[in-house]
mmCIF file of C-alpha atoms and ligand atoms in Angstrom:
data_model
loop_
_atom_site.group_PDB
_atom_site.id
_atom_site.type_symbol
_atom_site.label_atom_id
_atom_site.label_comp_id
_atom_site.label_asym_id
_atom_site.label_seq_id
_atom_site.Cartn_x
_atom_site.Cartn_y
_atom_site.Cartn_z
ATOM 1 C CA MET A 1 7.289 27.007 -20.818
ATOM 2 C CA LEU A 2 9.379 23.968 -19.890
ATOM 3 C CA SER A 3 10.277 21.433 -22.562
ATOM 4 C CA GLU A 4 9.814 17.735 -21.824
ATOM 5 C CA PHE A 5 13.546 17.282 -21.268
ATOM 6 C CA GLU A 6 13.930 20.393 -19.112
ATOM 7 C CA LEU A 7 11.052 19.140 -17.020
ATOM 8 C CA ILE A 8 12.666 15.720 -16.503
ATOM 9 C CA ALA A 9 16.065 17.269 -15.767
ATOM 10 C CA ARG A 10 14.662 19.801 -13.311
ATOM 11 C CA TYR A 11 12.282 17.615 -11.310
ATOM 12 C CA PHE A 12 13.159 13.968 -11.791
ATOM 13 C CA ASP A 13 16.884 13.602 -12.534
ATOM 14 C CA ARG A 14 18.619 14.072 -9.209
ATOM 15 C CA PRO A 15 22.341 13.606 -8.660
ATOM 16 C CA GLN A 16 22.726 10.662 -6.319
ATOM 17 C CA ALA A 17 25.608 8.761 -4.788
ATOM 18 C CA PRO A 18 26.138 5.182 -6.020
ATOM 19 C CA ASP A 19 23.964 2.832 -3.954
ATOM 20 C CA GLY A 20 25.283 -0.545 -5.110
ATOM 21 C CA VAL A 21 21.963 -1.362 -6.790
ATOM 22 C CA VAL A 22 21.560 1.260 -9.530
ATOM 23 C CA LYS A 23 24.371 1.040 -12.101
ATOM 24 C CA LEU A 24 22.732 3.603 -14.425
ATOM 25 C CA GLY A 25 19.689 5.774 -13.696
ATOM 26 C CA VAL A 26 17.706 8.462 -15.559
ATOM 27 C CA GLY A 27 19.012 9.590 -18.946
ATOM 28 C CA ASP A 28 19.721 6.576 -21.123
ATOM 29 C CA ASP A 29 17.433 4.229 -23.062
ATOM 30 C CA CYS A 30 17.239 1.874 -20.102
ATOM 31 C CA ALA A 31 18.302 1.993 -16.489
ATOM 32 C CA LEU A 32 20.725 -0.719 -15.387
ATOM 33 C CA LEU A 33 20.237 -2.516 -12.059
ATOM 34 C CA LEU A 34 22.447 -4.884 -10.127
ATOM 35 C CA PRO A 35 20.118 -7.207 -8.158
ATOM 36 C CA PRO A 36 21.810 -8.875 -5.164
ATOM 37 C CA PRO A 37 23.307 -12.226 -6.269
ATOM 38 C CA GLY A 38 20.981 -15.177 -5.752
ATOM 39 C CA GLN A 39 17.857 -13.081 -5.092
ATOM 40 C CA THR A 40 14.717 -12.821 -7.173
ATOM 41 C CA LEU A 41 13.509 -9.520 -8.579
ATOM 42 C CA ALA A 42 10.036 -8.496 -7.336
ATOM 43 C CA VAL A 43 8.222 -6.090 -9.698
ATOM 44 C CA SER A 44 4.882 -4.327 -9.304
ATOM 45 C CA THR A 45 2.995 -1.459 -11.009
ATOM 46 C CA ASP A 46 0.207 0.747 -9.667
ATOM 47 C CA MET A 47 -1.482 3.629 -11.438
ATOM 48 C CA LEU A 48 -3.279 6.638 -9.911
ATOM 49 C CA VAL A 49 -5.813 8.320 -12.197
ATOM 50 C CA GLU A 50 -7.384 11.726 -11.631
ATOM 51 C CA GLY A 51 -11.103 11.504 -10.881
ATOM 52 C CA ARG A 52 -10.753 7.819 -10.040
ATOM 53 C CA HIS A 53 -8.105 7.668 -7.299
ATOM 54 C CA PHE A 54 -7.859 11.338 -6.367
ATOM 55 C CA PHE A 55 -9.667 14.637 -6.867
ATOM 56 C CA ALA A 56 -8.517 17.129 -9.529
ATOM 57 C CA ASP A 57 -7.456 19.647 -6.870
ATOM 58 C CA ALA A 58 -5.508 17.104 -4.774
ATOM 59 C CA ASP A 59 -2.396 18.414 -3.028
ATOM 60 C CA PRO A 60 0.523 17.422 -5.333
ATOM 61 C CA GLU A 61 2.875 16.769 -2.418
ATOM 62 C CA LYS A 62 0.448 14.226 -0.944
ATOM 63 C CA LEU A 63 -0.049 12.652 -4.376
ATOM 64 C CA GLY A 64 3.698 12.216 -4.763
ATOM 65 C CA HIS A 65 3.829 10.409 -1.441
ATOM 66 C CA LYS A 66 0.795 8.255 -2.106
ATOM 67 C CA ALA A 67 1.736 7.248 -5.657
ATOM 68 C CA LEU A 68 4.981 5.751 -4.375
ATOM 69 C CA ALA A 69 3.536 4.467 -1.091
ATOM 70 C CA VAL A 70 0.873 2.307 -2.740
ATOM 71 C CA ASN A 71 3.552 0.712 -4.912
ATOM 72 C CA LEU A 72 5.924 0.119 -2.006
ATOM 73 C CA SER A 73 3.032 -1.530 -0.174
ATOM 74 C CA ASP A 74 3.044 -4.278 -2.810
ATOM 75 C CA LEU A 75 6.753 -4.905 -2.250
ATOM 76 C CA ALA A 76 6.078 -5.001 1.496
ATOM 77 C CA ALA A 77 3.368 -7.625 0.977
ATOM 78 C CA MET A 78 5.912 -9.799 -0.841
ATOM 79 C CA GLY A 79 8.608 -9.383 1.812
ATOM 80 C CA ALA A 80 10.811 -7.685 -0.806
ATOM 81 C CA LYS A 81 13.443 -5.043 -0.125
ATOM 82 C CA PRO A 82 12.781 -1.941 -2.272
ATOM 83 C CA MET A 83 15.516 -1.338 -4.889
ATOM 84 C CA ALA A 84 14.359 1.331 -7.366
ATOM 85 C CA PHE A 85 11.331 2.687 -9.225
ATOM 86 C CA THR A 86 10.242 4.201 -12.536
ATOM 87 C CA LEU A 87 7.638 6.944 -13.050
ATOM 88 C CA ALA A 88 5.335 7.281 -16.066
ATOM 89 C CA LEU A 89 3.600 10.621 -15.931
ATOM 90 C CA ALA A 90 0.848 12.160 -18.072
ATOM 91 C CA LEU A 91 0.407 15.868 -17.290
ATOM 92 C CA PRO A 92 -2.137 18.353 -18.671
ATOM 93 C CA SER A 93 0.555 21.073 -18.527
ATOM 94 C CA ALA A 94 4.061 21.657 -17.154
ATOM 95 C CA ASP A 95 2.893 23.473 -14.012
ATOM 96 C CA ALA A 96 6.043 24.334 -12.032
ATOM 97 C CA SER A 97 4.421 24.581 -8.609
ATOM 98 C CA TRP A 98 2.518 21.315 -9.102
ATOM 99 C CA LEU A 99 5.695 19.527 -10.239
ATOM 100 C CA ALA A 100 7.745 20.904 -7.341
ATOM 101 C CA GLY A 101 5.146 19.737 -4.799
ATOM 102 C CA PHE A 102 4.769 16.343 -6.430
ATOM 103 C CA ALA A 103 8.544 15.789 -6.570
ATOM 104 C CA GLN A 104 8.880 16.829 -2.940
ATOM 105 C CA GLY A 105 6.344 14.257 -1.706
ATOM 106 C CA LEU A 106 7.717 11.564 -3.986
ATOM 107 C CA PHE A 107 11.370 11.981 -3.060
ATOM 108 C CA ALA A 108 10.740 12.436 0.665
ATOM 109 C CA LEU A 109 9.352 8.894 0.747
ATOM 110 C CA ALA A 110 11.933 7.552 -1.732
ATOM 111 C CA ASP A 111 14.732 8.913 0.454
ATOM 112 C CA ALA A 112 13.124 7.537 3.622
ATOM 113 C CA GLU A 113 13.006 4.081 2.014
ATOM 114 C CA GLY A 114 16.453 4.464 0.434
ATOM 115 C CA ILE A 115 15.375 3.956 -3.186
ATOM 116 C CA ARG A 116 16.069 5.881 -6.379
ATOM 117 C CA LEU A 117 13.998 6.957 -9.373
ATOM 118 C CA ILE A 118 15.785 5.315 -12.321
ATOM 119 C CA GLY A 119 13.650 6.306 -15.320
ATOM 120 C CA GLY A 120 10.194 6.769 -16.680
ATOM 121 C CA ASP A 121 8.191 8.452 -19.388
ATOM 122 C CA THR A 122 6.628 11.907 -19.564
ATOM 123 C CA THR A 123 3.777 12.883 -21.853
ATOM 124 C CA ARG A 124 0.987 15.436 -22.094
ATOM 125 C CA GLY A 125 -2.460 14.134 -21.240
ATOM 126 C CA PRO A 126 -5.086 13.880 -18.492
ATOM 127 C CA LEU A 127 -3.272 13.622 -15.131
ATOM 128 C CA ASN A 128 -2.149 10.040 -14.619
ATOM 129 C CA LEU A 129 0.639 8.741 -12.375
ATOM 130 C CA CYS A 130 2.041 5.296 -12.942
ATOM 131 C CA ILE A 131 4.899 3.919 -10.878
ATOM 132 C CA THR A 132 6.700 0.613 -11.199
ATOM 133 C CA VAL A 133 8.723 -0.560 -8.206
ATOM 134 C CA MET A 134 11.456 -3.150 -8.156
ATOM 135 C CA GLY A 135 12.656 -5.014 -5.097
ATOM 136 C CA SER A 136 14.671 -8.062 -4.176
ATOM 137 C CA VAL A 137 13.788 -11.088 -2.071
ATOM 138 C CA PRO A 138 15.415 -14.501 -1.565
ATOM 139 C CA GLU A 139 13.475 -16.871 -3.815
ATOM 140 C CA ASP A 140 12.137 -19.169 -1.091
ATOM 141 C CA GLU A 141 11.215 -16.357 1.299
ATOM 142 C CA ALA A 142 8.793 -14.309 -0.812
ATOM 143 C CA LEU A 143 5.452 -13.897 1.005
ATOM 144 C CA ARG A 144 3.114 -15.223 -1.658
ATOM 145 C CA ARG A 145 -0.678 -15.359 -1.512
ATOM 146 C CA ASP A 146 -0.733 -19.103 -2.034
ATOM 147 C CA GLY A 147 1.360 -20.147 0.970
ATOM 148 C CA ALA A 148 -1.254 -20.100 3.781
ATOM 149 C CA ARG A 149 -2.087 -23.322 5.636
ATOM 150 C CA ALA A 150 -5.152 -24.435 7.627
ATOM 151 C CA GLY A 151 -4.665 -23.603 11.301
ATOM 152 C CA ASP A 152 -2.515 -20.535 10.576
ATOM 153 C CA ASP A 153 -3.168 -17.438 12.638
ATOM 154 C CA LEU A 154 -4.508 -14.465 10.676
ATOM 155 C CA TRP A 155 -2.857 -11.113 11.397
ATOM 156 C CA VAL A 156 -3.192 -7.541 10.228
ATOM 157 C CA SER A 157 -0.737 -4.681 10.755
ATOM 158 C CA GLY A 158 -1.624 -1.181 11.976
ATOM 159 C CA THR A 159 -5.254 -0.114 11.931
ATOM 160 C CA LEU A 160 -8.176 -0.268 9.501
ATOM 161 C CA GLY A 161 -11.004 1.972 8.389
ATOM 162 C CA ASP A 162 -9.787 5.544 8.856
ATOM 163 C CA ALA A 163 -8.950 6.142 5.178
ATOM 164 C CA ARG A 164 -12.466 5.227 4.118
ATOM 165 C CA LEU A 165 -13.939 7.369 6.893
ATOM 166 C CA ALA A 166 -11.931 10.375 5.641
ATOM 167 C CA LEU A 167 -13.007 9.732 2.043
ATOM 168 C CA GLU A 168 -16.675 9.725 3.073
ATOM 169 C CA VAL A 169 -16.222 13.060 4.840
ATOM 170 C CA LEU A 170 -14.567 14.544 1.722
ATOM 171 C CA GLN A 171 -17.468 13.207 -0.345
ATOM 172 C CA GLY A 172 -19.990 14.797 2.045
ATOM 173 C CA LYS A 173 -21.408 11.412 3.111
ATOM 174 C CA SER A 174 -20.176 11.583 6.730
ATOM 175 C CA MET A 175 -19.133 14.212 9.223
ATOM 176 C CA LEU A 176 -16.262 14.277 11.699
ATOM 177 C CA PRO A 177 -15.027 16.922 14.135
ATOM 178 C CA ASP A 178 -11.857 18.623 12.791
ATOM 179 C CA HIS A 179 -9.399 16.905 15.113
ATOM 180 C CA LEU A 180 -10.661 13.439 14.098
ATOM 181 C CA MET A 181 -10.779 14.367 10.413
ATOM 182 C CA ALA A 182 -7.114 15.403 10.678
ATOM 183 C CA LEU A 183 -6.249 11.914 11.976
ATOM 184 C CA ALA A 184 -8.360 10.150 9.356
ATOM 185 C CA GLU A 185 -7.031 12.254 6.463
ATOM 186 C CA GLU A 186 -3.501 11.378 7.459
ATOM 187 C CA ARG A 187 -4.370 7.725 6.815
ATOM 188 C CA LEU A 188 -6.041 8.518 3.477
ATOM 189 C CA HIS A 189 -3.281 10.764 2.115
ATOM 190 C CA ARG A 190 -0.181 9.358 3.778
ATOM 191 C CA PRO A 191 -0.349 5.591 3.884
ATOM 192 C CA ILE A 192 2.789 4.092 5.415
ATOM 193 C CA PRO A 193 4.128 1.200 3.354
ATOM 194 C CA ARG A 194 4.995 -1.660 5.729
ATOM 195 C CA CYS A 195 8.246 -2.596 3.997
ATOM 196 C CA ALA A 196 10.287 -3.189 7.149
ATOM 197 C CA LEU A 197 7.586 -5.430 8.614
ATOM 198 C CA GLY A 198 7.262 -7.399 5.356
ATOM 199 C CA MET A 199 11.002 -8.075 5.307
ATOM 200 C CA ALA A 200 11.014 -8.993 9.013
ATOM 201 C CA LEU A 201 8.253 -11.549 8.341
ATOM 202 C CA ARG A 202 10.383 -13.526 5.866
ATOM 203 C CA GLY A 203 10.653 -17.090 7.143
ATOM 204 C CA ILE A 204 7.867 -16.432 9.678
ATOM 205 C CA ALA A 205 4.704 -15.681 7.654
ATOM 206 C CA HIS A 206 3.320 -18.293 5.278
ATOM 207 C CA ALA A 207 1.380 -15.842 3.094
ATOM 208 C CA ALA A 208 0.650 -12.122 2.856
ATOM 209 C CA ILE A 209 -1.306 -9.525 0.894
ATOM 210 C CA ASP A 210 -1.615 -5.772 1.315
ATOM 211 C CA VAL A 211 -5.038 -4.355 2.145
ATOM 212 C CA SER A 212 -5.778 -1.817 -0.579
ATOM 213 C CA ASP A 213 -9.388 -2.546 -1.561
ATOM 214 C CA GLY A 214 -10.765 -3.596 1.834
ATOM 215 C CA LEU A 215 -9.837 -6.426 4.218
ATOM 216 C CA LEU A 216 -12.546 -8.888 3.133
ATOM 217 C CA GLY A 217 -11.865 -8.492 -0.565
ATOM 218 C CA ASP A 218 -8.105 -8.709 -0.244
ATOM 219 C CA LEU A 219 -8.185 -11.563 2.258
ATOM 220 C CA GLY A 220 -10.554 -13.264 -0.182
ATOM 221 C CA HIS A 221 -7.792 -13.162 -2.847
ATOM 222 C CA LEU A 222 -5.307 -14.763 -0.450
ATOM 223 C CA LEU A 223 -7.829 -17.439 0.547
ATOM 224 C CA ALA A 224 -8.661 -18.239 -3.066
ATOM 225 C CA ARG A 225 -4.969 -18.667 -3.905
ATOM 226 C CA SER A 226 -4.393 -20.830 -0.836
ATOM 227 C CA GLN A 227 -7.716 -22.707 -1.254
ATOM 228 C CA LEU A 228 -8.761 -22.046 2.345
ATOM 229 C CA GLY A 229 -11.414 -20.241 4.405
ATOM 230 C CA ALA A 230 -11.037 -18.007 7.455
ATOM 231 C CA GLU A 231 -12.682 -17.060 10.714
ATOM 232 C CA ILE A 232 -12.318 -13.442 11.836
ATOM 233 C CA HIS A 233 -12.870 -12.320 15.432
ATOM 234 C CA ALA A 234 -14.826 -9.066 15.164
ATOM 235 C CA THR A 235 -13.605 -7.806 18.539
ATOM 236 C CA SER A 236 -9.926 -8.189 17.488
ATOM 237 C CA LEU A 237 -10.180 -5.917 14.453
ATOM 238 C CA PRO A 238 -7.997 -2.797 14.983
ATOM 239 C CA ALA A 239 -9.988 0.397 14.368
ATOM 240 C CA GLY A 240 -8.093 3.495 13.226
ATOM 241 C CA PRO A 241 -7.847 6.334 15.765
ATOM 242 C CA ALA A 242 -10.718 8.342 14.224
ATOM 243 C CA LEU A 243 -12.920 5.308 13.626
ATOM 244 C CA ALA A 244 -12.374 4.164 17.222
ATOM 245 C CA GLN A 245 -14.283 7.296 18.332
ATOM 246 C CA GLN A 246 -17.383 6.321 16.314
ATOM 247 C CA PRO A 247 -20.320 4.254 17.693
ATOM 248 C CA ALA A 248 -19.303 0.573 18.023
ATOM 249 C CA ASP A 249 -21.917 -0.864 15.652
ATOM 250 C CA SER A 250 -20.968 1.522 12.836
ATOM 251 C CA ARG A 251 -17.262 0.620 12.924
ATOM 252 C CA ILE A 252 -17.135 -2.895 11.593
ATOM 253 C CA ASP A 253 -18.068 -2.214 7.969
ATOM 254 C CA TYR A 254 -15.253 0.364 7.657
ATOM 255 C CA MET A 255 -12.744 -2.165 8.960
ATOM 256 C CA LEU A 256 -14.003 -5.030 6.780
ATOM 257 C CA ASN A 257 -14.686 -3.142 3.554
ATOM 258 C CA GLY A 258 -13.021 0.268 3.735
ATOM 259 C CA GLY A 259 -10.252 0.606 1.138
ATOM 260 C CA ASP A 260 -6.941 2.475 1.061
ATOM 261 C CA ASP A 261 -5.592 1.042 4.337
ATOM 262 C CA TYR A 262 -2.303 -0.270 2.887
ATOM 263 C CA GLU A 263 -1.752 -2.532 5.852
ATOM 264 C CA LEU A 264 -0.384 -6.073 5.611
ATOM 265 C CA CYS A 265 -2.712 -9.030 6.125
ATOM 266 C CA PHE A 266 -0.654 -12.170 6.714
ATOM 267 C CA THR A 267 -0.821 -15.695 8.066
ATOM 268 C CA SER A 268 1.643 -17.657 10.170
ATOM 269 C CA PRO A 269 1.557 -20.832 12.261
ATOM 270 C CA PRO A 270 0.556 -20.432 15.934
ATOM 271 C CA GLU A 271 4.053 -21.537 17.068
ATOM 272 C CA GLN A 272 5.405 -18.370 15.416
ATOM 273 C CA ARG A 273 3.324 -15.966 17.542
ATOM 274 C CA ASP A 274 6.327 -14.720 19.510
ATOM 275 C CA ALA A 275 8.348 -14.370 16.314
ATOM 276 C CA VAL A 276 5.558 -12.265 14.740
ATOM 277 C CA LEU A 277 5.426 -10.015 17.807
ATOM 278 C CA SER A 278 9.230 -9.604 17.731
ATOM 279 C CA ALA A 279 9.146 -8.755 14.012
ATOM 280 C CA ALA A 280 6.476 -6.149 14.764
ATOM 281 C CA ALA A 281 8.365 -4.688 17.733
ATOM 282 C CA SER A 282 11.681 -4.562 15.862
ATOM 283 C CA THR A 283 10.023 -2.568 13.053
ATOM 284 C CA SER A 284 7.916 -0.363 15.367
ATOM 285 C CA THR A 285 4.708 -1.615 13.730
ATOM 286 C CA SER A 286 1.620 -2.726 15.618
ATOM 287 C CA VAL A 287 0.018 -6.044 14.671
ATOM 288 C CA SER A 288 -3.292 -7.639 15.683
ATOM 289 C CA ARG A 289 -4.169 -11.329 15.581
ATOM 290 C CA ILE A 290 -7.652 -11.221 14.070
ATOM 291 C CA GLY A 291 -8.548 -14.853 13.426
ATOM 292 C CA SER A 292 -7.407 -18.091 11.861
ATOM 293 C CA LEU A 293 -7.467 -20.057 8.624
ATOM 294 C CA LYS A 294 -9.803 -23.021 8.102
ATOM 295 C CA THR A 295 -10.171 -25.783 5.579
ATOM 296 C CA GLY A 296 -13.009 -25.172 3.138
ATOM 297 C CA ALA A 297 -13.996 -21.856 1.608
ATOM 298 C CA GLY A 298 -15.491 -18.562 2.742
ATOM 299 C CA ILE A 299 -15.088 -16.102 5.588
ATOM 300 C CA GLN A 300 -16.954 -16.255 8.908
ATOM 301 C CA ILE A 301 -17.050 -13.366 11.323
ATOM 302 C CA VAL A 302 -17.654 -14.240 14.966
ATOM 303 C CA ASP A 303 -18.319 -12.176 18.089
ATOM 304 C CA ALA A 304 -16.591 -12.575 21.454
ATOM 305 C CA ALA A 305 -18.888 -15.521 22.320
ATOM 306 C CA GLY A 306 -18.046 -17.301 19.047
ATOM 307 C CA LYS A 307 -21.459 -16.521 17.526
ATOM 308 C CA SER A 308 -21.505 -15.940 13.778
ATOM 309 C CA LEU A 309 -22.255 -12.315 12.789
ATOM 310 C CA PRO A 310 -23.989 -11.295 9.572
ATOM 311 C CA PHE A 311 -21.885 -9.083 7.292
ATOM 312 C CA THR A 312 -21.698 -7.892 3.724
ATOM 313 C CA SER A 313 -18.638 -7.857 1.500
ATOM 314 C CA HIS A 314 -18.410 -5.030 -1.016
ATOM 315 C CA SER A 315 -14.804 -4.867 -2.048
ATOM 316 C CA PHE A 316 -13.863 -2.191 -4.556
ATOM 317 C CA ASP A 317 -13.881 -3.224 -8.218
ATOM 318 C CA HIS A 318 -13.221 -0.670 -10.998
ATOM 319 C CA PHE A 319 -15.460 -2.555 -13.409
ATOM 320 C CA GLY A 320 -17.941 -3.951 -10.852
HETATM 321 P P1 ADP B 401 12.844 7.216 -24.745
HETATM 322 O O1 ADP B 401 12.570 8.111 -25.891
HETATM 323 O O2 ADP B 401 14.032 6.329 -24.912
HETATM 324 O O3 ADP B 401 11.636 6.548 -24.192
HETATM 325 P P2 ADP B 401 12.556 9.519 -23.113
HETATM 326 O O4 ADP B 401 12.948 10.610 -24.026
HETATM 327 O O5 ADP B 401 11.123 9.221 -22.895
HETATM 328 O O6 ADP B 401 13.348 8.204 -23.555
HETATM 329 O O7 ADP B 401 13.209 9.782 -21.672
HETATM 330 C C1 ADP B 401 14.554 10.230 -21.560
HETATM 331 C C2 ADP B 401 15.118 9.723 -20.249
HETATM 332 O O8 ADP B 401 14.406 10.324 -19.187
HETATM 333 C C3 ADP B 401 15.020 8.216 -20.081
HETATM 334 O O9 ADP B 401 16.153 7.778 -19.365
HETATM 335 C C4 ADP B 401 13.771 8.063 -19.226
HETATM 336 O O10 ADP B 401 13.835 6.892 -18.434
HETATM 337 C C5 ADP B 401 13.811 9.318 -18.378
HETATM 338 N N1 ADP B 401 12.487 9.796 -17.957
HETATM 339 C C6 ADP B 401 11.466 10.213 -18.727
HETATM 340 N N2 ADP B 401 10.416 10.623 -17.980
HETATM 341 C C7 ADP B 401 10.780 10.457 -16.684
HETATM 342 C C8 ADP B 401 10.149 10.698 -15.441
HETATM 343 N N3 ADP B 401 8.898 11.180 -15.333
HETATM 344 N N4 ADP B 401 10.844 10.406 -14.329
HETATM 345 C C9 ADP B 401 12.081 9.892 -14.409
HETATM 346 N N5 ADP B 401 12.744 9.675 -15.534
HETATM 347 C C10 ADP B 401 12.106 9.944 -16.668
HETATM 348 MG MG1 MG B 402 10.013 7.523 -23.480
#
């Protein structure tokens, strides 16, 4: 049986070359960071709880990826450059194969994004994964929710809806042929944090949010902070590859209300359209212009002819 400290040493304390940001990592009472001079520190925490965010038998390697990815997505939505992260872990037991898989998924993404695990806490308890990420962004260039202006274009990165489609199949509420389920599951288990795009949008986007609980709900938060409304063009919404194979009239609710997309929803003035497309191309990320921001409140969805479409909003709420 591993002790708490053996467990930390074996799975979470990795020798790493100095990276100019982390002065002191795992092993002391605090980690010490050196934020770039003149930049603000962006900090965000996200927790994944067994039975709530994932099933008890979830693949630990995928969980390791996702736990970090959902946190990095928040840095992306702020335009911040990832610096480092901490990991607070409650585990029912010190299961070596679970820990090895989890660490593998976690560090594969950490290495791909060039960030280090600098500390955390480890305790026995029902499985619970809590990560805090730290990033840096020039003070005036952070992509806040309250920066949108009337007349801005509304954009979303990547595609929407596949993660929710995969979840419904796993829950037995929908069915998909195997090859489409493989595509959809990839989006559910392996969200790609859009950090490079977020950074490339500094100075171009007025406001941004990441889509974690569904486009309408998350856009609603941005609109509330910016005191604006929006019009969305239904035909411009980007369906995920599996969703795109479903009947047209069944797609829209997945794109508007499906959660777990981890794409960026952002606004920018129409004169920045070319700059947005260059930022997307330079970071190999697709973007779709899905509407525009209006004075007043509320969201309207219109068809290709400009006719208003009825829709429901049922964004995810843990206490709703
Ligand atoms: P303290 O008692 O000061 O809270 P701990 O004994 O909990 O310290 O942790 C010892 C060291 O190991 C600290 O540097 C802490 O940040 C680190 N640590 C604990 N758990 C983890 C973890 N899951 N991942 C990374 N580092 C961890
Ligand atoms: Mg501790």
